[in-house]
PDB file of C-alpha atoms in Angstrom:
ATOM      1  CA  UNK A   1     100.329  -8.545 279.245  1.00 43.00           C
ATOM      2  CA  UNK A   2     101.913 -10.270 276.243  1.00 55.00           C
ATOM      3  CA  UNK A   3      98.750 -12.105 275.205  1.00 60.00           C
ATOM      4  CA  UNK A   4      95.759  -9.833 274.697  1.00 70.00           C
ATOM      5  CA  UNK A   5      92.387 -11.484 275.170  1.00 72.00           C
ATOM      6  CA  UNK A   6      89.899  -9.466 273.169  1.00 81.00           C
ATOM      7  CA  UNK A   7      86.281  -9.594 274.333  1.00 81.00           C
ATOM      8  CA  UNK A   8      85.111  -9.961 270.736  1.00 84.00           C
ATOM      9  CA  UNK A   9      87.424 -11.845 268.364  1.00 80.00           C
ATOM     10  CA  UNK A  10      85.482 -10.580 265.345  1.00 87.00           C
ATOM     11  CA  UNK A  11      86.174  -7.009 266.505  1.00 93.00           C
ATOM     12  CA  UNK A  12      89.633  -7.251 268.130  1.00 96.00           C
ATOM     13  CA  UNK A  13      89.981  -3.771 269.604  1.00 96.00           C
ATOM     14  CA  UNK A  14      90.737  -2.917 273.222  1.00 94.00           C
ATOM     15  CA  UNK A  15      91.536   0.357 274.976  1.00 94.00           C
ATOM     16  CA  UNK A  16      92.897   0.386 278.512  1.00 90.00           C
ATOM     17  CA  UNK A  17      94.460   2.871 280.910  1.00 88.00           C
ATOM     18  CA  UNK A  18      97.501   1.751 282.835  1.00 82.00           C
ATOM     19  CA  UNK A  19      99.729   2.858 285.667  1.00 77.00           C
ATOM     20  CA  UNK A  20     102.957   1.015 284.872  1.00 67.00           C
ATOM     21  CA  UNK A  21     103.890   0.893 288.557  1.00 60.00           C
ATOM     22  CA  UNK A  22     100.986  -1.519 289.133  1.00 60.00           C
ATOM     23  CA  UNK A  23     101.924  -3.764 286.150  1.00 55.00           C
ATOM     24  CA  UNK A  24      98.281  -4.457 285.412  1.00 51.00           C
ATOM     25  CA  UNK A  25      98.581  -4.654 281.619  1.00 49.00           C
ATOM     26  CA  UNK A  26     102.138  -4.265 280.448  1.00 53.00           C
ATOM     27  CA  UNK A  27     104.955  -6.663 281.071  1.00 62.00           C
ATOM     28  CA  UNK A  28     107.904  -5.201 282.951  1.00 71.00           C
ATOM     29  CA  UNK A  29     110.324  -7.340 280.941  1.00 84.00           C
ATOM     30  CA  UNK A  30     111.081  -7.009 277.214  1.00 88.00           C
ATOM     31  CA  UNK A  31     108.217  -8.668 275.373  1.00 89.00           C
ATOM     32  CA  UNK A  32     106.313  -8.783 272.110  1.00 89.00           C
ATOM     33  CA  UNK A  33     102.681  -8.983 270.988  1.00 88.00           C
ATOM     34  CA  UNK A  34     100.783 -10.685 268.196  1.00 89.00           C
ATOM     35  CA  UNK A  35      98.736  -7.523 267.846  1.00 93.00           C
ATOM     36  CA  UNK A  36      99.393  -3.846 267.160  1.00 96.00           C
ATOM     37  CA  UNK A  37      99.830  -1.434 270.007  1.00 96.00           C
ATOM     38  CA  UNK A  38      99.496   2.338 270.256  1.00 96.00           C
ATOM     39  CA  UNK A  39     100.492   4.096 273.470  1.00 95.00           C
ATOM     40  CA  UNK A  40      99.278   7.563 274.488  1.00 95.00           C
ATOM     41  CA  UNK A  41     100.979   9.091 277.542  1.00 93.00           C
ATOM     42  CA  UNK A  42      98.520  10.902 279.803  1.00 91.00           C
ATOM     43  CA  UNK A  43     100.908  11.992 282.550  1.00 89.00           C
ATOM     44  CA  UNK A  44     104.459  11.440 283.716  1.00 87.00           C
ATOM     45  CA  UNK A  45     107.266   9.975 281.630  1.00 88.00           C
ATOM     46  CA  UNK A  46     107.399   6.507 280.064  1.00 87.00           C
ATOM     47  CA  UNK A  47     110.794   5.054 279.196  1.00 88.00           C
ATOM     48  CA  UNK A  48     110.426   2.839 276.145  1.00 90.00           C
ATOM     49  CA  UNK A  49     112.870   0.608 274.304  1.00 89.00           C
ATOM     50  CA  UNK A  50     111.970  -0.827 270.897  1.00 89.00           C
ATOM     51  CA  UNK A  51     114.206  -2.099 268.148  1.00 81.00           C
ATOM     52  CA  UNK A  52     117.619  -0.587 268.721  1.00 81.00           C
ATOM     53  CA  UNK A  53     116.258   2.577 270.324  1.00 86.00           C
ATOM     54  CA  UNK A  54     115.565   3.669 273.890  1.00 87.00           C
ATOM     55  CA  UNK A  55     113.619   6.895 274.351  1.00 90.00           C
ATOM     56  CA  UNK A  56     111.319   8.849 276.642  1.00 91.00           C
ATOM     57  CA  UNK A  57     107.658   9.495 276.031  1.00 92.00           C
ATOM     58  CA  UNK A  58     106.107  12.480 277.781  1.00 91.00           C
ATOM     59  CA  UNK A  59     102.532  13.592 278.382  1.00 92.00           C
ATOM     60  CA  UNK A  60     100.782  13.969 275.021  1.00 94.00           C
ATOM     61  CA  UNK A  61     103.261  11.790 273.108  1.00 96.00           C
ATOM     62  CA  UNK A  62     102.077   8.789 271.105  1.00 96.00           C
ATOM     63  CA  UNK A  63     104.042   5.676 270.145  1.00 96.00           C
ATOM     64  CA  UNK A  64     103.098   2.892 267.732  1.00 97.00           C
ATOM     65  CA  UNK A  65     104.703  -0.525 268.388  1.00 95.00           C
ATOM     66  CA  UNK A  66     104.714  -2.797 265.366  1.00 95.00           C
ATOM     67  CA  UNK A  67     103.729  -6.445 265.240  1.00 92.00           C
ATOM     68  CA  UNK A  68     106.024  -8.923 267.081  1.00 90.00           C
ATOM     69  CA  UNK A  69     108.643  -6.309 267.910  1.00 91.00           C
ATOM     70  CA  UNK A  70     110.565  -6.769 271.149  1.00 90.00           C
ATOM     71  CA  UNK A  71     109.930  -3.751 273.363  1.00 91.00           C
ATOM     72  CA  UNK A  72     109.800  -2.689 276.993  1.00 88.00           C
ATOM     73  CA  UNK A  73     108.051   0.051 278.937  1.00 86.00           C
ATOM     74  CA  UNK A  74     109.048   1.286 282.382  1.00 82.00           C
ATOM     75  CA  UNK A  75     108.277   4.359 284.442  1.00 73.00           C
ATOM     76  CA  UNK A  76     111.575   5.160 286.155  1.00 64.00           C
ATOM     77  CA  UNK A  77     109.775   4.835 289.527  1.00 62.00           C
ATOM     78  CA  UNK A  78     107.327   7.621 288.648  1.00 60.00           C
ATOM     79  CA  UNK A  79     104.077   6.403 290.262  1.00 64.00           C
ATOM     80  CA  UNK A  80     102.121   9.184 288.537  1.00 76.00           C
ATOM     81  CA  UNK A  81     102.986   7.823 285.110  1.00 81.00           C
ATOM     82  CA  UNK A  82      99.674   7.008 283.404  1.00 86.00           C
ATOM     83  CA  UNK A  83      99.183   6.012 279.795  1.00 90.00           C
ATOM     84  CA  UNK A  84      96.434   4.722 277.539  1.00 92.00           C
ATOM     85  CA  UNK A  85      96.948   1.698 275.287  1.00 93.00           C
ATOM     86  CA  UNK A  86      95.038   0.795 272.132  1.00 95.00           C
ATOM     87  CA  UNK A  87      95.471  -2.834 271.060  1.00 95.00           C
ATOM     88  CA  UNK A  88      94.276  -3.856 267.602  1.00 97.00           C
ATOM     89  CA  UNK A  89      94.228  -7.368 266.207  1.00 95.00           C
ATOM     90  CA  UNK A  90      95.722  -7.659 262.727  1.00 95.00           C
ATOM     91  CA  UNK A  91      92.681  -9.646 261.593  1.00 95.00           C
ATOM     92  CA  UNK A  92      90.584  -6.473 261.745  1.00 96.00           C
ATOM     93  CA  UNK A  93      92.858  -4.725 259.257  1.00 96.00           C
ATOM     94  CA  UNK A  94      92.826  -7.762 256.957  1.00 95.00           C
ATOM     95  CA  UNK A  95      89.051  -7.679 256.450  1.00 93.00           C
ATOM     96  CA  UNK A  96      89.501  -5.587 253.314  1.00 94.00           C
ATOM     97  CA  UNK A  97      92.271  -7.443 251.407  1.00 95.00           C
ATOM     98  CA  UNK A  98      92.765  -4.689 248.815  1.00 96.00           C
ATOM     99  CA  UNK A  99      93.364  -2.009 251.460  1.00 95.00           C
ATOM    100  CA  UNK A 100      95.450  -4.351 253.596  1.00 97.00           C
ATOM    101  CA  UNK A 101      97.727  -5.418 250.721  1.00 97.00           C
ATOM    102  CA  UNK A 102      98.170  -1.874 249.426  1.00 97.00           C
ATOM    103  CA  UNK A 103      98.798   0.005 252.673  1.00 96.00           C
ATOM    104  CA  UNK A 104      99.164  -2.204 255.728  1.00 96.00           C
ATOM    105  CA  UNK A 105     100.899  -5.494 254.895  1.00 96.00           C
ATOM    106  CA  UNK A 106     104.263  -4.078 253.821  1.00 94.00           C
ATOM    107  CA  UNK A 107     104.349  -1.839 256.898  1.00 94.00           C
ATOM    108  CA  UNK A 108     103.659  -4.682 259.335  1.00 95.00           C
ATOM    109  CA  UNK A 109     106.098  -7.037 257.618  1.00 92.00           C
ATOM    110  CA  UNK A 110     108.917  -4.479 257.545  1.00 92.00           C
ATOM    111  CA  UNK A 111     111.300  -5.876 260.175  1.00 86.00           C
ATOM    112  CA  UNK A 112     113.202  -2.573 260.260  1.00 88.00           C
ATOM    113  CA  UNK A 113     110.013  -0.797 261.360  1.00 92.00           C
ATOM    114  CA  UNK A 114     109.826  -1.528 265.079  1.00 92.00           C
ATOM    115  CA  UNK A 115     108.035   1.628 266.183  1.00 94.00           C
ATOM    116  CA  UNK A 116     107.281   5.230 265.415  1.00 95.00           C
ATOM    117  CA  UNK A 117     106.930   8.180 267.794  1.00 94.00           C
ATOM    118  CA  UNK A 118     104.601  11.137 267.474  1.00 95.00           C
ATOM    119  CA  UNK A 119     105.621  14.242 269.398  1.00 93.00           C
ATOM    120  CA  UNK A 120     102.837  15.564 271.590  1.00 87.00           C
ATOM    121  CA  UNK A 121     103.377  18.990 270.094  1.00 74.00           C
ATOM    122  CA  UNK A 122     102.685  17.714 266.580  1.00 75.00           C
ATOM    123  CA  UNK A 123      99.337  17.431 264.855  1.00 92.00           C
ATOM    124  CA  UNK A 124      99.360  13.655 264.331  1.00 96.00           C
ATOM    125  CA  UNK A 125      99.744  12.885 268.052  1.00 96.00           C
ATOM    126  CA  UNK A 126      96.702  14.980 268.897  1.00 95.00           C
ATOM    127  CA  UNK A 127      94.653  13.382 266.106  1.00 97.00           C
ATOM    128  CA  UNK A 128      95.549   9.842 267.149  1.00 97.00           C
ATOM    129  CA  UNK A 129      94.937  10.590 270.824  1.00 96.00           C
ATOM    130  CA  UNK A 130      91.486  12.030 270.070  1.00 96.00           C
ATOM    131  CA  UNK A 131      90.610   9.074 267.840  1.00 97.00           C
ATOM    132  CA  UNK A 132      91.566   6.620 270.587  1.00 97.00           C
ATOM    133  CA  UNK A 133      89.416   8.536 273.086  1.00 96.00           C
ATOM    134  CA  UNK A 134      86.511   8.284 270.636  1.00 97.00           C
ATOM    135  CA  UNK A 135      87.127   4.533 270.268  1.00 97.00           C
ATOM    136  CA  UNK A 136      87.157   4.165 274.052  1.00 96.00           C
ATOM    137  CA  UNK A 137      83.842   6.050 274.348  1.00 96.00           C
ATOM    138  CA  UNK A 138      82.242   3.920 271.646  1.00 96.00           C
ATOM    139  CA  UNK A 139      83.226   0.696 273.358  1.00 94.00           C
ATOM    140  CA  UNK A 140      81.992   1.982 276.693  1.00 94.00           C
ATOM    141  CA  UNK A 141      78.609   3.273 275.498  1.00 95.00           C
ATOM    142  CA  UNK A 142      77.963   0.957 272.491  1.00 94.00           C
ATOM    143  CA  UNK A 143      75.411   3.167 270.677  1.00 95.00           C
ATOM    144  CA  UNK A 144      73.390   1.723 267.795  1.00 96.00           C
ATOM    145  CA  UNK A 145      75.717   0.830 264.923  1.00 94.00           C
ATOM    146  CA  UNK A 146      78.834   1.654 266.961  1.00 95.00           C
ATOM    147  CA  UNK A 147      80.835  -1.120 265.258  1.00 95.00           C
ATOM    148  CA  UNK A 148      80.660   0.697 261.918  1.00 96.00           C
ATOM    149  CA  UNK A 149      82.074   3.875 263.409  1.00 97.00           C
ATOM    150  CA  UNK A 150      84.681   2.000 265.448  1.00 97.00           C
ATOM    151  CA  UNK A 151      86.086   0.303 262.340  1.00 96.00           C
ATOM    152  CA  UNK A 152      86.192   3.694 260.595  1.00 97.00           C
ATOM    153  CA  UNK A 153      88.081   5.243 263.519  1.00 98.00           C
ATOM    154  CA  UNK A 154      90.621   2.408 263.560  1.00 98.00           C
ATOM    155  CA  UNK A 155      91.349   3.011 259.890  1.00 97.00           C
ATOM    156  CA  UNK A 156      91.770   6.745 260.560  1.00 98.00           C
ATOM    157  CA  UNK A 157      94.353   5.886 263.242  1.00 98.00           C
ATOM    158  CA  UNK A 158      96.270   3.721 260.780  1.00 98.00           C
ATOM    159  CA  UNK A 159      95.971   6.398 258.111  1.00 98.00           C
ATOM    160  CA  UNK A 160      98.052   8.662 260.366  1.00 97.00           C
ATOM    161  CA  UNK A 161     100.525   5.860 261.093  1.00 97.00           C
ATOM    162  CA  UNK A 162     100.864   5.010 257.394  1.00 97.00           C
ATOM    163  CA  UNK A 163     101.582   8.651 256.467  1.00 96.00           C
ATOM    164  CA  UNK A 164     104.298   8.799 259.112  1.00 96.00           C
ATOM    165  CA  UNK A 165     105.732   5.424 258.035  1.00 96.00           C
ATOM    166  CA  UNK A 166     106.194   6.351 254.366  1.00 94.00           C
ATOM    167  CA  UNK A 167     108.148   9.440 255.397  1.00 92.00           C
ATOM    168  CA  UNK A 168     110.374   7.574 257.877  1.00 86.00           C
ATOM    169  CA  UNK A 169     114.079   7.259 256.951  1.00 81.00           C
ATOM    170  CA  UNK A 170     115.103   3.725 255.989  1.00 75.00           C
ATOM    171  CA  UNK A 171     116.436   1.675 258.890  1.00 76.00           C
ATOM    172  CA  UNK A 172     118.494  -1.506 259.079  1.00 73.00           C
ATOM    173  CA  UNK A 173     116.264  -4.633 258.921  1.00 77.00           C
ATOM    174  CA  UNK A 174     116.078  -6.928 261.933  1.00 79.00           C
ATOM    175  CA  UNK A 175     119.077  -9.276 261.955  1.00 85.00           C
ATOM    176  CA  UNK A 176     118.847 -13.067 262.128  1.00 89.00           C
ATOM    177  CA  UNK A 177     119.728 -13.185 265.828  1.00 92.00           C
ATOM    178  CA  UNK A 178     116.871 -10.829 266.687  1.00 90.00           C
ATOM    179  CA  UNK A 179     114.476 -12.998 264.683  1.00 90.00           C
ATOM    180  CA  UNK A 180     115.737 -16.080 266.548  1.00 95.00           C
ATOM    181  CA  UNK A 181     115.174 -14.402 269.933  1.00 95.00           C
ATOM    182  CA  UNK A 182     111.705 -13.395 268.789  1.00 92.00           C
ATOM    183  CA  UNK A 183     110.923 -17.047 267.980  1.00 94.00           C
ATOM    184  CA  UNK A 184     112.310 -18.254 271.312  1.00 96.00           C
ATOM    185  CA  UNK A 185     110.214 -15.706 273.218  1.00 95.00           C
ATOM    186  CA  UNK A 186     107.121 -16.943 271.399  1.00 94.00           C
ATOM    187  CA  UNK A 187     108.097 -20.503 272.397  1.00 96.00           C
ATOM    188  CA  UNK A 188     108.284 -19.405 276.044  1.00 96.00           C
ATOM    189  CA  UNK A 189     104.875 -17.709 275.818  1.00 94.00           C
ATOM    190  CA  UNK A 190     103.357 -20.913 274.474  1.00 94.00           C
ATOM    191  CA  UNK A 191     105.042 -23.380 276.860  1.00 96.00           C
ATOM    192  CA  UNK A 192     105.721 -21.361 280.050  1.00 96.00           C
ATOM    193  CA  UNK A 193     103.317 -23.569 282.053  1.00 96.00           C
ATOM    194  CA  UNK A 194     105.336 -26.684 281.220  1.00 96.00           C
ATOM    195  CA  UNK A 195     108.684 -27.905 282.535  1.00 95.00           C
ATOM    196  CA  UNK A 196     111.223 -26.059 280.360  1.00 95.00           C
ATOM    197  CA  UNK A 197     115.006 -26.148 280.524  1.00 96.00           C
ATOM    198  CA  UNK A 198     117.579 -24.111 278.609  1.00 97.00           C
ATOM    199  CA  UNK A 199     118.072 -26.948 276.125  1.00 97.00           C
ATOM    200  CA  UNK A 200     114.408 -26.761 275.081  1.00 97.00           C
ATOM    201  CA  UNK A 201     114.655 -23.046 274.302  1.00 97.00           C
ATOM    202  CA  UNK A 202     117.967 -23.435 272.446  1.00 97.00           C
ATOM    203  CA  UNK A 203     116.687 -26.377 270.386  1.00 96.00           C
ATOM    204  CA  UNK A 204     113.639 -24.386 269.330  1.00 95.00           C
ATOM    205  CA  UNK A 205     115.929 -21.572 268.181  1.00 95.00           C
ATOM    206  CA  UNK A 206     118.157 -24.138 266.402  1.00 96.00           C
ATOM    207  CA  UNK A 207     121.226 -22.809 268.205  1.00 96.00           C
ATOM    208  CA  UNK A 208     123.605 -23.969 270.948  1.00 97.00           C
ATOM    209  CA  UNK A 209     122.981 -23.372 274.654  1.00 96.00           C
ATOM    210  CA  UNK A 210     125.798 -20.831 274.839  1.00 96.00           C
ATOM    211  CA  UNK A 211     124.597 -18.933 271.758  1.00 97.00           C
ATOM    212  CA  UNK A 212     121.049 -18.992 273.119  1.00 97.00           C
ATOM    213  CA  UNK A 213     122.178 -17.393 276.381  1.00 96.00           C
ATOM    214  CA  UNK A 214     124.382 -14.875 274.573  1.00 96.00           C
ATOM    215  CA  UNK A 215     121.812 -13.489 272.125  1.00 95.00           C
ATOM    216  CA  UNK A 216     118.965 -13.617 274.653  1.00 95.00           C
ATOM    217  CA  UNK A 217     121.052 -11.447 276.957  1.00 94.00           C
ATOM    218  CA  UNK A 218     121.804  -9.051 274.097  1.00 92.00           C
ATOM    219  CA  UNK A 219     118.190  -8.426 273.126  1.00 91.00           C
ATOM    220  CA  UNK A 220     116.406  -8.717 276.488  1.00 92.00           C
ATOM    221  CA  UNK A 221     119.190  -8.053 279.002  1.00 91.00           C
ATOM    222  CA  UNK A 222     118.118 -11.283 280.715  1.00 94.00           C
ATOM    223  CA  UNK A 223     119.154 -14.909 280.554  1.00 96.00           C
ATOM    224  CA  UNK A 224     116.572 -17.238 278.971  1.00 96.00           C
ATOM    225  CA  UNK A 225     115.674 -18.901 282.281  1.00 97.00           C
ATOM    226  CA  UNK A 226     115.384 -15.608 284.154  1.00 96.00           C
ATOM    227  CA  UNK A 227     113.145 -14.327 281.344  1.00 96.00           C
ATOM    228  CA  UNK A 228     111.020 -17.485 281.610  1.00 97.00           C
ATOM    229  CA  UNK A 229     110.569 -17.153 285.371  1.00 97.00           C
ATOM    230  CA  UNK A 230     109.814 -13.424 285.170  1.00 95.00           C
ATOM    231  CA  UNK A 231     107.166 -14.130 282.552  1.00 95.00           C
ATOM    232  CA  UNK A 232     105.689 -16.856 284.752  1.00 96.00           C
ATOM    233  CA  UNK A 233     105.577 -14.450 287.694  1.00 96.00           C
ATOM    234  CA  UNK A 234     103.809 -11.793 285.637  1.00 92.00           C
ATOM    235  CA  UNK A 235     101.194 -14.315 284.517  1.00 94.00           C
ATOM    236  CA  UNK A 236     100.730 -15.246 288.186  1.00 95.00           C
ATOM    237  CA  UNK A 237     100.082 -11.571 289.026  1.00 92.00           C
ATOM    238  CA  UNK A 238      97.205 -11.526 286.577  1.00 89.00           C
ATOM    239  CA  UNK A 239      95.773 -14.776 287.959  1.00 94.00           C
ATOM    240  CA  UNK A 240      96.021 -13.518 291.547  1.00 94.00           C
ATOM    241  CA  UNK A 241      94.114 -10.388 290.527  1.00 90.00           C
ATOM    242  CA  UNK A 242      91.508 -11.892 288.228  1.00 89.00           C
ATOM    243  CA  UNK A 243      90.722 -15.352 289.643  1.00 93.00           C
ATOM    244  CA  UNK A 244      89.929 -17.029 292.946  1.00 93.00           C
ATOM    245  CA  UNK A 245      92.314 -19.914 292.281  1.00 96.00           C
ATOM    246  CA  UNK A 246      94.489 -20.985 295.207  1.00 96.00           C
ATOM    247  CA  UNK A 247      98.137 -19.955 295.291  1.00 96.00           C
ATOM    248  CA  UNK A 248      99.107 -23.611 294.834  1.00 96.00           C
ATOM    249  CA  UNK A 249      96.934 -23.902 291.729  1.00 97.00           C
ATOM    250  CA  UNK A 250      98.293 -20.656 290.283  1.00 97.00           C
ATOM    251  CA  UNK A 251     101.856 -21.851 290.852  1.00 97.00           C
ATOM    252  CA  UNK A 252     101.090 -25.037 288.916  1.00 96.00           C
ATOM    253  CA  UNK A 253      99.320 -23.118 286.130  1.00 97.00           C
ATOM    254  CA  UNK A 254     102.412 -20.947 285.702  1.00 97.00           C
ATOM    255  CA  UNK A 255     104.932 -23.770 285.496  1.00 97.00           C
ATOM    256  CA  UNK A 256     106.123 -23.626 289.110  1.00 97.00           C
ATOM    257  CA  UNK A 257     105.754 -27.200 290.304  1.00 95.00           C
ATOM    258  CA  UNK A 258     107.348 -26.384 293.675  1.00 95.00           C
ATOM    259  CA  UNK A 259     105.160 -23.879 295.528  1.00 95.00           C
ATOM    260  CA  UNK A 260     107.945 -22.949 297.958  1.00 96.00           C
ATOM    261  CA  UNK A 261     110.166 -21.991 295.012  1.00 96.00           C
ATOM    262  CA  UNK A 262     107.296 -19.941 293.530  1.00 97.00           C
ATOM    263  CA  UNK A 263     106.814 -18.119 296.851  1.00 96.00           C
ATOM    264  CA  UNK A 264     110.534 -17.353 297.137  1.00 96.00           C
ATOM    265  CA  UNK A 265     110.777 -15.965 293.600  1.00 97.00           C
ATOM    266  CA  UNK A 266     107.581 -13.942 294.053  1.00 96.00           C
ATOM    267  CA  UNK A 267     108.836 -12.451 297.328  1.00 96.00           C
ATOM    268  CA  UNK A 268     112.187 -11.581 295.759  1.00 95.00           C
ATOM    269  CA  UNK A 269     110.534  -9.945 292.712  1.00 92.00           C
ATOM    270  CA  UNK A 270     107.631  -8.091 294.354  1.00 91.00           C
ATOM    271  CA  UNK A 271     108.571  -7.749 298.013  1.00 92.00           C
ATOM    272  CA  UNK A 272     105.660  -9.802 299.369  1.00 94.00           C
ATOM    273  CA  UNK A 273     104.198 -13.298 299.150  1.00 95.00           C
ATOM    274  CA  UNK A 274     101.488 -14.141 296.589  1.00 96.00           C
ATOM    275  CA  UNK A 275      98.841 -14.304 299.328  1.00 94.00           C
ATOM    276  CA  UNK A 276      99.797 -10.916 300.761  1.00 94.00           C
ATOM    277  CA  UNK A 277      99.783  -9.469 297.251  1.00 93.00           C
ATOM    278  CA  UNK A 278      96.259 -10.753 296.615  1.00 91.00           C
ATOM    279  CA  UNK A 279      94.998  -9.258 299.887  1.00 88.00           C
ATOM    280  CA  UNK A 280      96.759  -5.922 299.315  1.00 84.00           C
ATOM    281  CA  UNK A 281      94.577  -4.738 296.438  1.00 72.00           C
ATOM    282  CA  UNK A 282      97.769  -4.722 294.215  1.00 58.00           C
ATOM    283  CA  UNK A 283      99.059  -1.363 295.430  1.00 47.00           C
TER     284      UNK A 283
END
């Protein structure tokens, strides 16, 4: 999902394996993260859009998504599409200020740098993939002193990303409208469980209602209110899977103050009611 809850905030690293068809980790809608994300495709084909680009990632390919960049992953209805995701909190990379300022900061703050792809046939993709597997094993087995090695492996991953970044051709920086949409999405993430109308989103972006709708549609292919409700529904999926809260309580927690409306939207989006979804085992 959009907000990553790390088990250890002092060591914000998480590796997960995802089947996009089940929507267990990744949002189906365009979204952004406050952390760094590296995707390794295990099987199938992932369709990814980031920045101004839309592209396919195949088995063995690796993709780095930069901080707070609007992106979307989908699987083109390929249920065998499996990928691994490494999420890294920026705070981990900031622990050595000299290294961070010299190599990392400018890369993360470069608004023209939305992502970078590593072809599965190239050497860097294989190196990054192997490093992420090692990180996953360390977190699973936690041998004595594993944190020291984990931090070293994270820096080796970003060494490969940095080398690719400095050889990337210069791209056009993010325009002001994209930055405004980014801010409005962050507003929705923070206030989705409250009563929100279009005016609230537009005011936060310091733009008119019509301009809000126009640029939101351009960068997410959704209206602001449709985006809001889709985000609410995706949060509800996670709560249905991970908690024993009642459907009524989950609806309230997600900003749906009319449970019948929540049920209708859920049925329209996922083809079943929230209760049936919970009982289905999420298949």
